mmCIF file of C-alpha atoms in Angstrom:
data_model
loop_
_atom_site.group_PDB
_atom_site.id
_atom_site.type_symbol
_atom_site.label_atom_id
_atom_site.label_comp_id
_atom_site.label_asym_id
_atom_site.label_seq_id
_atom_site.Cartn_x
_atom_site.Cartn_y
_atom_site.Cartn_z
ATOM 1 C CA GLU A 667 98.121 91.454 82.718
ATOM 2 C CA VAL A 668 96.810 92.172 86.184
ATOM 3 C CA ASP A 669 94.277 89.586 87.282
ATOM 4 C CA LEU A 670 92.436 88.282 90.369
ATOM 5 C CA VAL A 671 90.788 84.763 90.141
ATOM 6 C CA GLU A 672 88.513 83.610 93.080
ATOM 7 C CA SER A 673 87.837 79.973 93.774
ATOM 8 C CA GLY A 674 86.270 77.887 96.479
ATOM 9 C CA GLY A 675 82.677 78.761 96.346
ATOM 10 C CA GLY A 676 79.887 76.185 96.477
ATOM 11 C CA LEU A 677 76.935 74.830 98.456
ATOM 12 C CA VAL A 678 77.261 74.566 102.179
ATOM 13 C CA GLN A 679 74.770 73.852 105.082
ATOM 14 C CA PRO A 680 73.977 76.484 107.676
ATOM 15 C CA GLY A 681 76.562 76.310 110.346
ATOM 16 C CA GLY A 682 79.145 74.953 108.071
ATOM 17 C CA SER A 683 82.508 76.408 106.872
ATOM 18 C CA LEU A 684 84.004 77.279 103.576
ATOM 19 C CA ARG A 685 87.378 78.764 102.517
ATOM 20 C CA LEU A 686 87.560 81.025 99.509
ATOM 21 C CA SER A 687 90.839 81.793 97.659
ATOM 22 C CA CYS A 688 91.876 84.529 95.332
ATOM 23 C CA ALA A 689 94.900 84.106 93.128
ATOM 24 C CA ALA A 690 96.637 87.304 92.133
ATOM 25 C CA SER A 691 98.838 87.778 89.008
ATOM 26 C CA GLY A 692 100.488 90.540 87.043
ATOM 27 C CA PHE A 693 101.401 92.739 89.968
ATOM 28 C CA THR A 694 103.410 92.687 93.271
ATOM 29 C CA PHE A 695 100.797 91.257 95.516
ATOM 30 C CA SER A 696 102.565 92.132 98.743
ATOM 31 C CA ASP A 697 102.369 95.867 97.916
ATOM 32 C CA TYR A 698 98.669 95.964 98.192
ATOM 33 C CA TYR A 699 95.935 95.894 100.701
ATOM 34 C CA MET A 700 93.328 93.233 99.636
ATOM 35 C CA ASP A 701 89.657 93.195 100.289
ATOM 36 C CA TRP A 702 86.538 90.937 100.018
ATOM 37 C CA VAL A 703 83.173 92.282 98.843
ATOM 38 C CA ARG A 704 80.016 90.294 98.487
ATOM 39 C CA GLN A 705 76.804 90.729 96.578
ATOM 40 C CA ALA A 706 73.752 88.743 97.547
ATOM 41 C CA PRO A 707 71.409 87.696 94.658
ATOM 42 C CA GLY A 708 69.663 90.657 93.229
ATOM 43 C CA LYS A 709 71.181 93.014 95.779
ATOM 44 C CA GLY A 710 73.813 95.623 96.131
ATOM 45 C CA LEU A 711 77.491 95.403 97.131
ATOM 46 C CA GLU A 712 78.544 94.870 100.734
ATOM 47 C CA TRP A 713 82.119 95.104 101.969
ATOM 48 C CA VAL A 714 83.171 92.148 103.943
ATOM 49 C CA GLY A 715 86.750 92.711 105.163
ATOM 50 C CA ARG A 716 90.324 93.608 104.380
ATOM 51 C CA ILE A 717 93.931 92.701 105.176
ATOM 52 C CA ARG A 718 96.733 95.246 105.146
ATOM 53 C CA ARG A 719 100.230 94.583 103.936
ATOM 54 C CA LYS A 720 102.922 92.848 105.941
ATOM 55 C CA VAL A 721 104.597 96.172 106.616
ATOM 56 C CA ASN A 722 101.338 96.893 108.426
ATOM 57 C CA SER A 723 101.516 93.658 110.193
ATOM 58 C CA ASP A 724 98.840 92.097 108.075
ATOM 59 C CA THR A 725 96.168 93.688 110.204
ATOM 60 C CA THR A 726 92.548 93.189 109.297
ATOM 61 C CA GLU A 727 89.165 94.926 109.429
ATOM 62 C CA TYR A 728 85.721 93.352 109.176
ATOM 63 C CA ALA A 729 82.114 94.232 108.698
ATOM 64 C CA ALA A 730 80.026 93.813 111.777
ATOM 65 C CA SER A 731 77.866 91.197 110.025
ATOM 66 C CA VAL A 732 80.885 88.822 109.707
ATOM 67 C CA LYS A 733 83.193 89.798 112.564
ATOM 68 C CA GLY A 734 84.010 86.684 114.605
ATOM 69 C CA ARG A 735 82.904 84.253 111.935
ATOM 70 C CA PHE A 736 85.094 85.218 108.951
ATOM 71 C CA THR A 737 88.836 85.607 108.720
ATOM 72 C CA VAL A 738 90.857 87.205 106.064
ATOM 73 C CA SER A 739 94.471 86.030 105.483
ATOM 74 C CA ARG A 740 97.059 86.235 102.782
ATOM 75 C CA ASP A 741 100.122 84.298 101.578
ATOM 76 C CA ASP A 742 102.420 86.688 99.788
ATOM 77 C CA LEU A 743 104.770 83.931 98.680
ATOM 78 C CA LYS A 744 101.860 82.360 96.801
ATOM 79 C CA ASN A 745 100.262 85.620 95.739
ATOM 80 C CA SER A 746 97.037 84.493 97.337
ATOM 81 C CA LEU A 747 94.190 85.917 99.462
ATOM 82 C CA PHE A 748 91.852 83.879 101.539
ATOM 83 C CA LEU A 749 88.597 84.151 103.295
ATOM 84 C CA GLN A 750 87.748 81.577 105.881
ATOM 85 C CA MET A 751 84.047 81.464 106.593
ATOM 86 C CA ASN A 752 82.754 79.779 109.640
ATOM 87 C CA SER A 753 79.322 79.475 111.257
ATOM 88 C CA LEU A 754 77.731 80.277 107.871
ATOM 89 C CA LYS A 755 74.198 81.631 107.719
ATOM 90 C CA THR A 756 71.661 81.612 104.876
ATOM 91 C CA GLU A 757 72.124 85.363 104.723
ATOM 92 C CA ASP A 758 75.871 84.903 103.745
ATOM 93 C CA THR A 759 74.660 83.599 100.367
ATOM 94 C CA ALA A 760 76.235 85.718 97.819
ATOM 95 C CA VAL A 761 78.819 86.213 95.067
ATOM 96 C CA TYR A 762 82.187 86.930 96.825
ATOM 97 C CA TYR A 763 84.681 89.203 95.054
ATOM 98 C CA CYS A 764 88.188 89.859 95.944
ATOM 99 C CA ALA A 765 89.465 93.409 95.111
ATOM 100 C CA ARG A 766 92.835 95.041 95.105
ATOM 101 C CA SER A 767 93.371 98.219 97.094
ATOM 102 C CA PRO A 768 96.332 100.453 96.221
ATOM 103 C CA THR A 769 95.578 102.948 99.030
ATOM 104 C CA GLY A 770 92.977 103.796 101.556
ATOM 105 C CA GLY A 771 89.663 102.158 100.608
ATOM 106 C CA ILE A 772 90.125 102.523 96.816
ATOM 107 C CA PHE A 773 89.351 99.293 94.998
ATOM 108 C CA ASP A 774 90.997 99.329 91.505
ATOM 109 C CA ILE A 775 90.959 95.783 90.296
ATOM 110 C CA TRP A 776 88.168 93.199 90.973
ATOM 111 C CA GLY A 777 88.123 89.347 90.448
ATOM 112 C CA GLN A 778 85.228 87.743 88.595
ATOM 113 C CA GLY A 779 83.600 86.354 91.844
ATOM 114 C CA THR A 780 82.762 83.005 93.292
ATOM 115 C CA MET A 781 79.279 82.033 94.412
ATOM 116 C CA VAL A 782 78.536 80.795 97.912
ATOM 117 C CA THR A 783 75.189 79.263 98.623
ATOM 118 C CA VAL A 784 74.188 78.500 102.227
ATOM 119 C CA SER A 785 71.107 76.297 102.332
ATOM 120 C CA SER A 786 69.991 73.100 103.911
ATOM 121 C CA ASP B 908 78.279 103.562 109.979
ATOM 122 C CA VAL B 909 78.188 105.979 107.144
ATOM 123 C CA GLN B 910 74.883 105.523 105.205
ATOM 124 C CA MET B 911 75.112 106.105 101.396
ATOM 125 C CA THR B 912 72.050 107.022 99.389
ATOM 126 C CA GLN B 913 71.693 107.346 95.600
ATOM 127 C CA SER B 914 69.196 109.013 93.400
ATOM 128 C CA PRO B 915 67.486 108.202 91.220
ATOM 129 C CA SER B 916 67.274 104.397 91.834
ATOM 130 C CA SER B 917 66.780 103.928 88.072
ATOM 131 C CA LEU B 918 66.582 106.049 85.044
ATOM 132 C CA SER B 919 65.827 105.628 81.288
ATOM 133 C CA ALA B 920 67.994 107.284 78.758
ATOM 134 C CA SER B 921 68.865 107.274 75.074
ATOM 135 C CA VAL B 922 72.124 106.886 73.268
ATOM 136 C CA GLY B 923 73.935 110.221 73.132
ATOM 137 C CA ASP B 924 72.231 111.563 76.356
ATOM 138 C CA ARG B 925 74.090 113.068 79.317
ATOM 139 C CA VAL B 926 73.057 111.593 82.584
ATOM 140 C CA THR B 927 73.766 112.586 86.191
ATOM 141 C CA ILE B 928 73.557 110.389 89.238
ATOM 142 C CA THR B 929 73.670 111.749 92.761
ATOM 143 C CA CYS B 930 75.160 110.120 95.846
ATOM 144 C CA ARG B 931 74.753 111.458 99.320
ATOM 145 C CA ALA B 932 76.677 110.403 102.591
ATOM 146 C CA SER B 933 74.990 110.549 105.990
ATOM 147 C CA GLN B 934 78.052 112.363 107.331
ATOM 148 C CA GLY B 935 80.943 114.327 105.769
ATOM 149 C CA ILE B 936 83.458 112.006 104.045
ATOM 150 C CA SER B 937 85.748 114.677 102.462
ATOM 151 C CA SER B 938 86.581 113.359 98.981
ATOM 152 C CA SER B 939 86.697 109.640 99.921
ATOM 153 C CA LEU B 940 84.231 108.492 97.387
ATOM 154 C CA ALA B 941 84.365 106.027 94.505
ATOM 155 C CA TRP B 942 82.138 105.082 91.649
ATOM 156 C CA PHE B 943 81.659 101.684 90.115
ATOM 157 C CA GLN B 944 79.914 100.321 87.081
ATOM 158 C CA GLN B 945 78.417 96.853 87.054
ATOM 159 C CA LYS B 946 76.890 94.966 84.176
ATOM 160 C CA PRO B 947 74.495 91.868 84.797
ATOM 161 C CA GLY B 948 76.419 88.875 85.771
ATOM 162 C CA LYS B 949 79.795 90.721 85.817
ATOM 163 C CA ALA B 950 82.106 92.041 88.456
ATOM 164 C CA PRO B 951 82.015 95.698 89.368
ATOM 165 C CA LYS B 952 84.400 97.971 87.303
ATOM 166 C CA SER B 953 86.109 100.908 89.101
ATOM 167 C CA LEU B 954 85.510 104.162 87.343
ATOM 168 C CA ILE B 955 86.370 106.967 89.783
ATOM 169 C CA TYR B 956 88.124 107.497 93.087
ATOM 170 C CA ALA B 957 88.712 110.525 95.326
ATOM 171 C CA ALA B 958 85.401 111.896 93.969
ATOM 172 C CA SER B 959 86.773 112.963 90.707
ATOM 173 C CA SER B 960 89.883 111.089 89.663
ATOM 174 C CA LEU B 961 89.489 108.605 86.694
ATOM 175 C CA GLN B 962 90.806 105.148 87.152
ATOM 176 C CA ASP B 963 93.296 104.173 84.481
ATOM 177 C CA GLY B 964 91.763 103.394 81.133
ATOM 178 C CA VAL B 965 88.316 104.948 81.987
ATOM 179 C CA PRO B 966 87.201 107.334 79.128
ATOM 180 C CA PRO B 967 86.776 110.975 80.182
ATOM 181 C CA LYS B 968 83.138 110.845 79.279
ATOM 182 C CA PHE B 969 82.817 109.777 82.926
ATOM 183 C CA SER B 970 83.330 112.513 85.397
ATOM 184 C CA GLY B 971 82.658 112.917 89.124
ATOM 185 C CA SER B 972 82.423 115.877 91.475
ATOM 186 C CA GLY B 973 81.598 116.739 95.009
ATOM 187 C CA SER B 974 83.048 116.615 98.580
ATOM 188 C CA GLY B 975 81.623 116.472 102.038
ATOM 189 C CA THR B 976 78.248 114.741 101.709
ATOM 190 C CA ASP B 977 77.102 115.389 98.223
ATOM 191 C CA PHE B 978 78.604 113.891 95.050
ATOM 192 C CA THR B 979 77.653 113.371 91.448
ATOM 193 C CA LEU B 980 78.634 111.060 88.645
ATOM 194 C CA THR B 981 78.003 112.373 85.093
ATOM 195 C CA ILE B 982 78.168 110.309 81.979
ATOM 196 C CA SER B 983 78.301 112.251 78.694
ATOM 197 C CA GLY B 984 77.325 110.921 75.332
ATOM 198 C CA LEU B 985 75.755 107.747 76.628
ATOM 199 C CA GLN B 986 76.717 104.641 74.563
ATOM 200 C CA PRO B 987 75.154 101.174 74.463
ATOM 201 C CA GLU B 988 77.910 99.759 76.579
ATOM 202 C CA ASP B 989 77.224 102.343 79.350
ATOM 203 C CA PHE B 990 73.844 100.872 80.202
ATOM 204 C CA ALA B 991 74.510 99.359 83.609
ATOM 205 C CA THR B 992 74.088 99.723 87.334
ATOM 206 C CA TYR B 993 76.306 102.376 89.040
ATOM 207 C CA TYR B 994 77.350 102.362 92.606
ATOM 208 C CA CYS B 995 78.944 104.812 94.800
ATOM 209 C CA GLN B 996 81.129 103.860 97.837
ATOM 210 C CA GLN B 997 82.706 105.726 100.751
ATOM 211 C CA TYR B 998 86.073 104.788 102.090
ATOM 212 C CA LYS B 999 86.534 107.511 104.725
ATOM 213 C CA ASN B 1000 85.436 105.264 107.617
ATOM 214 C CA TYR B 1001 85.199 101.618 108.343
ATOM 215 C CA PRO B 1002 83.080 99.830 107.468
ATOM 216 C CA PHE B 1003 83.245 100.818 103.894
ATOM 217 C CA THR B 1004 79.761 101.350 102.510
ATOM 218 C CA PHE B 1005 78.214 101.310 99.114
ATOM 219 C CA GLY B 1006 75.137 103.058 97.814
ATOM 220 C CA PRO B 1007 72.074 100.973 96.755
ATOM 221 C CA GLY B 1008 72.824 101.585 93.070
ATOM 222 C CA THR B 1009 71.386 103.345 90.172
ATOM 223 C CA LYS B 1010 70.280 101.317 87.079
ATOM 224 C CA VAL B 1011 70.543 103.107 83.809
ATOM 225 C CA ASP B 1012 68.592 101.503 81.037
ATOM 226 C CA ILE B 1013 67.415 102.354 77.657
#
């Protein structure tokens, strides 16, 4: 069964850092682009960033709101996706989802999400 | 950035109804448009990509149409499990952007 499971969320102070993980199973992880999407409490969906496959040099793209603060990475040997979040702001408070992308910007499988709360 | 709008923002319907949700892009995005369903406290579920192609396992009561700037999602024969919030998303250009959502309730 294809599955994505996020972990690493929690409470962090403004200016702090947090690293989210997304464990993939049931498919060949290295064949897919992977993305992070977030949802602030009671709000809509916001795309955060993506990482392409190794054949595309693991290149990345980011939303302007997180560029320079967040870094998406992957470990194909461990079937894992990561989101390193630095210089966190209160407006980064959200549920963070990882999503699988078979091509282009299509998201076909989503994880269950992990909550990040940035507060003093 | 490509701005996505949806109408209506919410609608009330009954079991068995046929409902249509509209999504509009601020610039042409060809057919690079997806639809998602989200229930409270749950992750989004992918329904449609390329404006009209159903994701695996999605029943054909869901259908999408449109290209360029104007798109629609139609749900036929509304069932209790279909009451949710629906989002459109463009993936023609970075950053990928979502519409604000349409809540479908009873």
